Amino acid sequence: MALVVQKYGGTSVADPERIQAVARKVVERRRKGDSLVVVLSARAGETDRLLALGHDVSPEPNPRELDVLLATGEQVTIALFSMAVHDMGEEAVSMTGYQAGIITDRAYGQARINWIETLPIVGKLHEGKIVVVAGFQGYDDEGNITTLGRGGSDTTAVALAAALGADVCEIYTDVEGVYTADPNVCSKARKLDRISYEEMLEMASMGAKVLHLRSVEFGMKYHVPILVLSSFTDAPGTLVTKEDEEMEKVVVSGITYNKNEGRVTITNVPDIPGMAAKVFRPISDSGINVDLIVQGSSGTPGRANISFTVPKTDFARTMRIVERIAPEIDAGPVHGNADIAKISIIGLGMRSHSGVATKMFETLARENINLKMISTSEIKISCIIDEKYTELAVRVLHDAFELDRAPLGRIQIQEES
Ligand code: ADP
Ligand code: ASP
Ligand code: MG
């Protein structure tokens, strides 16, 4: 008998029929003897709908109240789901983030889980009940409701699996696992049977929304095996796990894209110590996360251009801040471009193989795709390009690195299991 945490995404619980279908799956599993904690998202489209409703009433909704509003989406599904389970003859108990003891900081809209008070859930599990927890929500030390950021139900699930010492965390979604690229963009994308936490972390942070970034961080830190699978088929899925030697042999495991950033350039910044700090201090004080930063010559002696990217949602605010600072530090005009995309290739094997970046640049150059910024880490290379080339870039890179063909290491792993 295992302790299993399962999470079902919005499309898996989109309507009454799907809720009943998932309930049937869960009941069958329970009858095989496993203890189950089921984490649910809001129905597909519901969080967007609530968000729009909030903005209809108030142009800049109060953050605390917005979280109270958004958290209702998940509360609906846990109640409906538990009713369906009862009708099938098993006992289920729904729990909000508050009832499930999920304690966060107070960063409304992007709260981080600080700890989980496991006793309420453990008590219900001991009574033999299926525990059904609202994803995406928690509460702070003063009892305020918080939400964990878009896609945050994955993080609820993996954090619960870590806190409860579950044997596995199963993430059920609308695709059959983690692919070499978004299967909805690249028809040749191939499902991976395994991927390391480290690669998954890079893929999630570079835009593959199949797993919420912080869920992978929890999984890696607490060694939770994460299995990503389809709610609609019985295909085996993808295991996110510790890296092994076979994984190291694969140079590039996946390609991601992110259209959610904008680029800001400040021209002719005086090239003297302390300037970068003066530019970025007010941005970070405003709670804006800067991603890529590139500083280069401006063509004028003693002057430099500084370009950086920020989330699109913070782009207008960042432009206002930077336009204010530029004259204060005697810099030139500020340029902004929100129509960009970040394309990244990720793989453990990059640590030991050279020429990967060159191949990426040559492939994009053949399609006349201009590179606006480049950044690298040990297992990742990212390029900023014009947004309109996103899908083309993903497809040509997928072909160039032959990701549709299973590398030898991966085939051997499949045969053994
Ligand atoms: P859920 O509602 O179940 O949480 P999401 O929409 O958040 O589902 O995540 C699943 C989606 O992630 C898929 O439909 C797919 O379009 C997208 N995706 C992006 N990159 C990948 C990838 N590398 N592998 C699988 N899915 C991906
Ligand atoms: N319902 C939330 C969202 O749409 C959380 C989630 O689905 O993971 O972002
Ligand atoms: Mg999701």
XYZ file of C-alpha atoms and ligand atoms in Angstrom:
454
model
C 0.000 0.000 0.000
C 1.415 3.329 -1.054
C 0.712 6.924 -0.121
C 0.091 8.752 -3.373
C -0.530 12.449 -4.031
C -2.344 13.043 -7.327
C -3.009 16.373 -8.993
C -5.552 16.962 -11.756
C -5.310 20.132 -13.875
C -8.105 22.387 -15.110
C -8.935 20.504 -18.327
C -9.169 17.233 -16.362
C -11.981 18.651 -14.192
C -13.500 21.040 -16.755
C -17.124 19.796 -16.580
C -19.369 17.403 -14.582
C -18.606 14.416 -16.849
C -14.855 14.864 -16.496
C -15.133 15.356 -12.740
C -17.039 12.062 -12.544
C -14.487 10.338 -14.795
C -11.598 11.471 -12.575
C -13.568 10.462 -9.468
C -14.015 6.956 -10.953
C -10.255 6.706 -11.574
C -9.496 7.800 -8.013
C -12.058 5.429 -6.479
C -10.631 2.483 -8.439
C -7.155 3.328 -7.189
C -8.371 3.617 -3.600
C -9.990 0.200 -3.871
C -6.641 -1.260 -4.871
C -5.429 -0.177 -1.417
C -3.488 3.064 -1.902
C -3.964 6.046 0.424
C -4.789 9.071 -1.685
C -4.461 12.814 -1.438
C -6.017 14.438 -4.515
C -5.121 18.027 -5.359
C -7.425 19.788 -7.818
C -7.163 22.909 -9.986
C -10.069 25.163 -10.836
C -12.093 24.147 -13.900
C -10.378 25.138 -17.184
C -10.796 28.861 -17.841
C -12.219 29.575 -14.378
C -9.179 31.375 -12.949
C -9.020 33.570 -16.085
C -12.714 34.288 -15.740
C -12.368 35.293 -12.082
C -9.342 37.437 -12.896
C -11.279 39.274 -15.613
C -14.234 39.703 -13.267
C -11.958 41.261 -10.656
C -10.623 43.696 -13.254
C -14.149 44.529 -14.417
C -14.963 45.749 -10.929
C -11.608 47.355 -10.167
C -8.871 48.342 -12.663
C -6.115 47.482 -10.174
C -7.732 45.015 -7.767
C -6.624 45.010 -4.149
C -4.138 42.083 -4.014
C -5.559 40.529 -0.838
C -9.100 40.568 -2.180
C -7.984 39.289 -5.588
C -6.546 36.196 -3.886
C -9.788 35.676 -1.952
C -11.581 35.796 -5.312
C -9.167 33.522 -7.242
C -9.092 30.900 -4.485
C -12.814 30.239 -5.002
C -12.140 28.458 -8.324
C -10.457 25.525 -6.600
C -13.021 25.428 -3.807
C -15.732 24.679 -6.373
C -13.898 21.676 -7.853
C -12.953 20.044 -4.535
C -16.593 20.136 -3.409
C -17.983 18.793 -6.714
C -15.328 16.093 -6.885
C -15.931 14.929 -3.310
C -19.673 14.698 -3.999
C -18.943 12.481 -7.014
C -16.706 10.216 -4.915
C -19.427 9.864 -2.244
C -21.908 8.816 -4.920
C -19.499 6.044 -5.931
C -19.497 4.652 -2.417
C -16.152 5.897 -1.059
C -15.485 8.561 1.555
C -13.849 11.772 0.470
C -13.273 14.972 2.394
C -12.579 18.291 0.708
C -10.108 20.722 2.285
C -9.265 24.302 1.381
C -5.644 25.427 1.690
C -6.501 26.745 5.151
C -8.054 23.486 6.304
C -5.136 21.525 4.835
C -2.604 23.580 6.833
C -0.710 25.091 3.900
C 1.073 28.083 5.380
C 2.656 30.673 3.070
C 4.245 34.087 3.166
C 2.074 37.120 2.376
C 3.143 37.735 -1.241
C -0.398 37.820 -2.623
C -0.616 36.341 -6.109
C 2.791 34.657 -5.850
C 2.981 33.359 -2.298
C 5.597 30.777 -1.328
C 4.801 27.838 0.910
C 6.703 28.169 4.210
C 5.522 24.989 5.847
C 2.666 22.525 5.963
C 0.837 21.492 9.119
C 0.268 17.854 8.127
C -1.866 16.697 11.078
C -5.295 17.573 9.591
C -4.597 15.584 6.400
C -2.902 12.686 8.188
C -5.904 12.415 10.521
C -8.332 12.102 7.597
C -6.093 9.579 5.834
C -6.089 7.441 8.992
C -9.878 7.445 8.877
C -9.542 5.854 5.426
C -10.794 8.921 3.597
C -9.683 10.236 0.233
C -8.393 13.724 1.045
C -9.247 16.283 -1.648
C -7.211 19.493 -1.382
C -7.732 22.793 -3.206
C -4.583 23.526 -5.224
C -2.992 26.945 -5.723
C -3.920 28.338 -2.283
C -2.703 28.666 1.276
C -2.851 31.185 4.112
C -0.370 33.403 5.874
C 0.429 33.653 9.597
C -2.503 36.044 10.091
C -4.984 33.800 8.337
C -5.156 35.767 5.061
C -5.879 33.635 1.984
C -2.992 33.615 -0.517
C -2.467 32.111 -3.970
C 0.749 30.597 -5.293
C 0.957 32.069 -8.813
C -0.556 30.792 -12.075
C -0.106 27.059 -12.458
C 0.513 26.764 -8.707
C -1.591 23.640 -8.084
C 1.396 21.540 -9.167
C 3.335 23.127 -6.314
C 0.569 22.356 -3.796
C 0.737 18.708 -4.877
C 4.507 18.257 -4.771
C 4.845 20.208 -1.509
C 2.179 17.983 0.080
C 3.931 14.875 -1.246
C 7.187 16.111 0.332
C 5.579 17.005 3.662
C 3.623 13.735 3.908
C 6.546 11.582 2.719
C 4.412 10.247 -0.153
C 5.818 7.503 -2.375
C 5.070 9.442 -5.546
C 3.405 12.628 -6.772
C 1.360 12.014 -9.926
C 0.528 15.088 -12.024
C -2.370 14.367 -14.407
C -2.716 16.803 -17.297
C -3.899 17.164 -20.913
C -0.732 15.732 -22.535
C 0.897 12.339 -21.916
C 4.005 13.617 -20.140
C 6.968 15.927 -20.618
C 7.962 16.228 -24.276
C 11.105 17.399 -26.061
C 9.103 20.559 -26.934
C 5.522 21.765 -26.416
C 3.546 19.071 -28.316
C 0.927 21.690 -29.165
C 3.542 23.677 -31.119
C 5.905 21.028 -32.467
C 4.179 18.022 -33.994
C 7.417 16.002 -33.951
C 7.870 16.482 -30.182
C 8.683 13.181 -28.486
C 7.609 12.155 -25.017
C 10.477 11.574 -22.604
C 10.234 8.561 -20.337
C 12.510 10.197 -17.751
C 13.976 13.634 -17.164
C 16.283 14.907 -14.403
C 15.061 17.467 -11.860
C 17.749 19.830 -13.067
C 16.652 19.725 -16.713
C 13.000 19.981 -15.711
C 13.834 22.984 -13.554
C 15.405 24.742 -16.531
C 12.521 23.743 -18.815
C 9.930 25.026 -16.340
C 11.762 28.279 -15.725
C 12.266 28.774 -19.483
C 8.555 28.462 -20.248
C 7.436 24.798 -20.416
C 4.266 25.249 -18.389
C 3.616 21.519 -18.017
C 5.027 21.823 -14.457
C 5.027 24.901 -12.221
C 8.629 25.895 -11.492
C 8.375 25.728 -7.720
C 6.881 22.234 -7.849
C 10.111 21.050 -9.464
C 12.156 22.899 -6.837
C 10.253 21.081 -4.078
C 10.631 17.754 -5.870
C 14.375 18.197 -6.244
C 14.936 19.420 -2.675
C 12.911 16.665 -1.011
C 13.552 13.876 -3.572
C 9.896 13.458 -4.500
C 9.485 11.308 -7.635
C 7.130 13.292 -9.913
C 5.221 11.374 -12.561
C 3.576 13.479 -15.282
C 0.759 11.669 -17.085
C -2.445 12.108 -19.037
C -5.868 12.198 -17.352
C -7.390 10.849 -20.535
C -5.201 7.876 -21.536
C -3.297 5.121 -19.736
C 0.051 5.941 -21.402
C 3.047 5.552 -19.047
C 4.020 9.249 -18.684
C 7.320 10.896 -17.731
C 9.204 10.413 -14.463
C 11.046 13.472 -13.117
C 13.850 12.066 -11.019
C 17.526 12.221 -10.005
C 19.973 12.372 -12.873
C 21.952 9.296 -13.867
C 24.782 8.549 -16.267
C 22.484 7.725 -19.175
C 20.869 11.149 -18.940
C 24.285 12.810 -19.182
C 24.776 11.225 -22.608
C 21.904 13.217 -24.065
C 23.195 16.580 -25.232
C 19.861 18.352 -25.734
C 16.739 17.003 -24.009
C 14.261 19.747 -24.716
C 13.405 23.068 -26.317
C 11.212 25.697 -24.696
C 9.806 29.082 -25.603
C 8.555 31.951 -23.494
C 6.513 34.788 -24.984
C 5.851 36.410 -21.637
C 8.760 38.820 -21.448
C 9.529 42.269 -22.812
C 12.917 43.874 -23.456
C 14.022 47.301 -22.237
C 17.173 49.079 -23.456
C 18.726 52.159 -21.889
C 21.151 53.768 -24.311
C 24.316 55.747 -23.624
C 24.654 54.987 -19.928
C 27.893 56.538 -18.526
C 30.405 53.659 -18.335
C 31.471 54.233 -14.735
C 31.190 52.080 -11.581
C 27.787 52.003 -9.881
C 25.592 52.712 -12.922
C 24.063 49.227 -13.196
C 23.185 49.380 -9.500
C 21.482 52.764 -10.006
C 19.426 51.357 -12.896
C 18.359 48.123 -11.220
C 17.798 49.262 -7.606
C 14.442 51.013 -8.226
C 13.307 48.111 -10.429
C 13.998 45.478 -7.786
C 12.539 47.743 -5.074
C 9.304 47.652 -7.066
C 9.268 43.860 -6.838
C 10.001 43.377 -10.558
C 12.106 40.331 -11.465
C 14.710 41.072 -14.121
C 15.724 38.083 -16.228
C 18.421 38.458 -18.940
C 20.806 41.413 -18.734
C 23.278 42.406 -21.433
C 25.611 45.380 -21.325
C 27.481 46.364 -24.477
C 29.228 49.274 -26.101
C 26.960 52.037 -27.386
C 29.382 53.163 -30.073
C 30.128 56.352 -28.124
C 33.359 56.201 -26.098
C 32.699 56.053 -22.346
C 29.065 55.084 -22.853
C 27.265 51.697 -22.762
C 23.839 50.311 -23.649
C 22.123 48.175 -21.031
C 19.346 45.802 -22.182
C 17.309 43.519 -19.979
C 14.078 41.529 -19.981
C 11.177 41.591 -17.499
C 7.818 39.777 -17.375
C 5.338 41.311 -19.839
C 2.944 42.025 -16.973
C 5.610 44.344 -15.472
C 6.775 45.802 -18.790
C 4.794 49.089 -18.752
C 5.716 49.726 -15.117
C 9.401 49.031 -15.837
C 9.383 51.426 -18.790
C 7.956 54.182 -16.577
C 10.650 53.595 -13.930
C 13.505 53.504 -16.444
C 12.302 56.591 -18.319
C 12.411 58.405 -14.996
C 15.925 57.209 -14.109
C 17.557 57.735 -17.514
C 17.850 61.563 -17.307
C 18.856 61.330 -13.626
C 21.947 59.280 -14.552
C 22.650 61.252 -17.738
C 21.761 58.324 -20.041
C 20.249 58.539 -23.545
C 16.803 57.466 -24.808
C 15.060 54.329 -23.545
C 13.671 51.737 -26.000
C 11.162 49.006 -25.232
C 9.981 45.963 -27.206
C 7.320 43.608 -25.895
C 7.115 41.491 -29.079
C 9.969 39.168 -28.248
C 10.323 35.511 -27.334
C 12.969 33.541 -25.510
C 13.931 30.233 -27.100
C 16.005 27.878 -24.954
C 17.637 24.523 -25.471
C 18.293 22.405 -22.392
C 20.323 19.270 -21.731
C 22.653 17.742 -19.140
C 25.039 16.617 -21.886
C 25.928 20.263 -22.689
C 28.295 20.127 -19.729
C 30.605 17.846 -21.670
C 29.877 18.629 -25.335
C 31.139 21.638 -27.234
C 29.635 23.241 -30.331
C 26.035 23.154 -29.105
C 25.685 26.947 -29.040
C 27.215 27.276 -32.521
C 24.766 24.736 -33.891
C 21.870 26.636 -32.322
C 23.036 29.975 -33.768
C 23.690 28.506 -37.238
C 20.285 26.845 -37.310
C 18.500 30.101 -36.475
C 20.707 32.071 -38.887
C 19.694 29.758 -41.770
C 16.111 30.907 -41.211
C 17.221 34.554 -41.045
C 16.169 34.791 -37.410
C 18.070 37.581 -35.709
C 19.396 37.032 -32.151
C 18.766 40.037 -29.937
C 20.234 38.638 -26.719
C 21.985 35.418 -25.733
C 22.497 33.844 -22.330
C 23.921 30.526 -21.221
C 24.130 28.383 -18.107
C 25.785 25.014 -17.561
C 22.922 23.061 -19.136
C 21.006 25.728 -21.119
C 21.367 28.240 -23.941
C 18.715 30.939 -24.454
C 18.248 33.420 -27.290
C 15.872 36.356 -27.501
C 14.265 36.624 -30.952
C 11.282 38.374 -32.581
C 8.097 36.809 -31.231
C 6.722 36.081 -34.714
C 9.485 33.488 -35.307
C 8.783 31.485 -32.116
C 7.095 28.425 -33.603
C 9.499 28.301 -36.556
C 12.510 28.470 -34.231
C 11.207 25.634 -32.039
C 10.616 23.408 -35.076
C 13.947 24.014 -36.834
C 15.905 23.505 -33.612
C 13.947 20.327 -32.884
C 14.981 19.033 -36.327
C 18.586 20.241 -36.054
C 19.170 18.449 -32.746
C 17.209 15.395 -33.971
C 15.005 15.375 -30.910
C 12.363 13.273 -32.646
C 14.791 10.346 -32.523
C 15.170 8.566 -29.161
C 18.821 8.666 -28.102
C 20.430 5.300 -27.324
C 20.534 5.872 -23.570
C 16.837 6.474 -23.413
C 15.985 3.323 -25.410
C 18.053 1.173 -23.053
C 16.243 2.612 -20.045
C 12.890 1.771 -21.601
C 13.870 -1.844 -22.339
C 15.017 -2.455 -18.783
C 11.825 -1.246 -17.114
P -2.850 21.702 -16.387
O -4.072 22.526 -16.577
O -3.122 20.227 -16.383
O -2.002 22.144 -15.232
P -1.100 23.106 -18.211
O -1.822 23.761 -19.327
O -0.666 23.939 -17.067
O -2.005 21.885 -17.718
O 0.186 22.324 -18.765
C 0.052 21.409 -19.832
C 0.457 22.081 -21.132
O 1.842 22.391 -21.097
C 0.313 21.225 -22.368
O -0.990 21.277 -22.890
C 1.365 21.808 -23.322
O 0.790 22.643 -24.292
C 2.252 22.644 -22.421
N 3.684 22.331 -22.590
C 4.663 23.234 -22.843
N 5.847 22.648 -22.971
C 5.647 21.319 -22.787
C 6.513 20.179 -22.795
N 7.836 20.286 -23.006
N 5.962 18.956 -22.587
C 4.630 18.830 -22.354
N 3.763 19.874 -22.340
C 4.251 21.113 -22.547
N -6.157 27.525 -11.245
C -4.836 28.084 -11.195
C -4.441 28.619 -12.562
O -5.215 28.518 -13.510
C -3.805 27.124 -10.677
C -3.571 25.881 -11.519
O -4.388 25.522 -12.362
O -2.535 25.236 -11.305
O -3.385 29.165 -12.694
Mg -0.618 23.719 -14.992
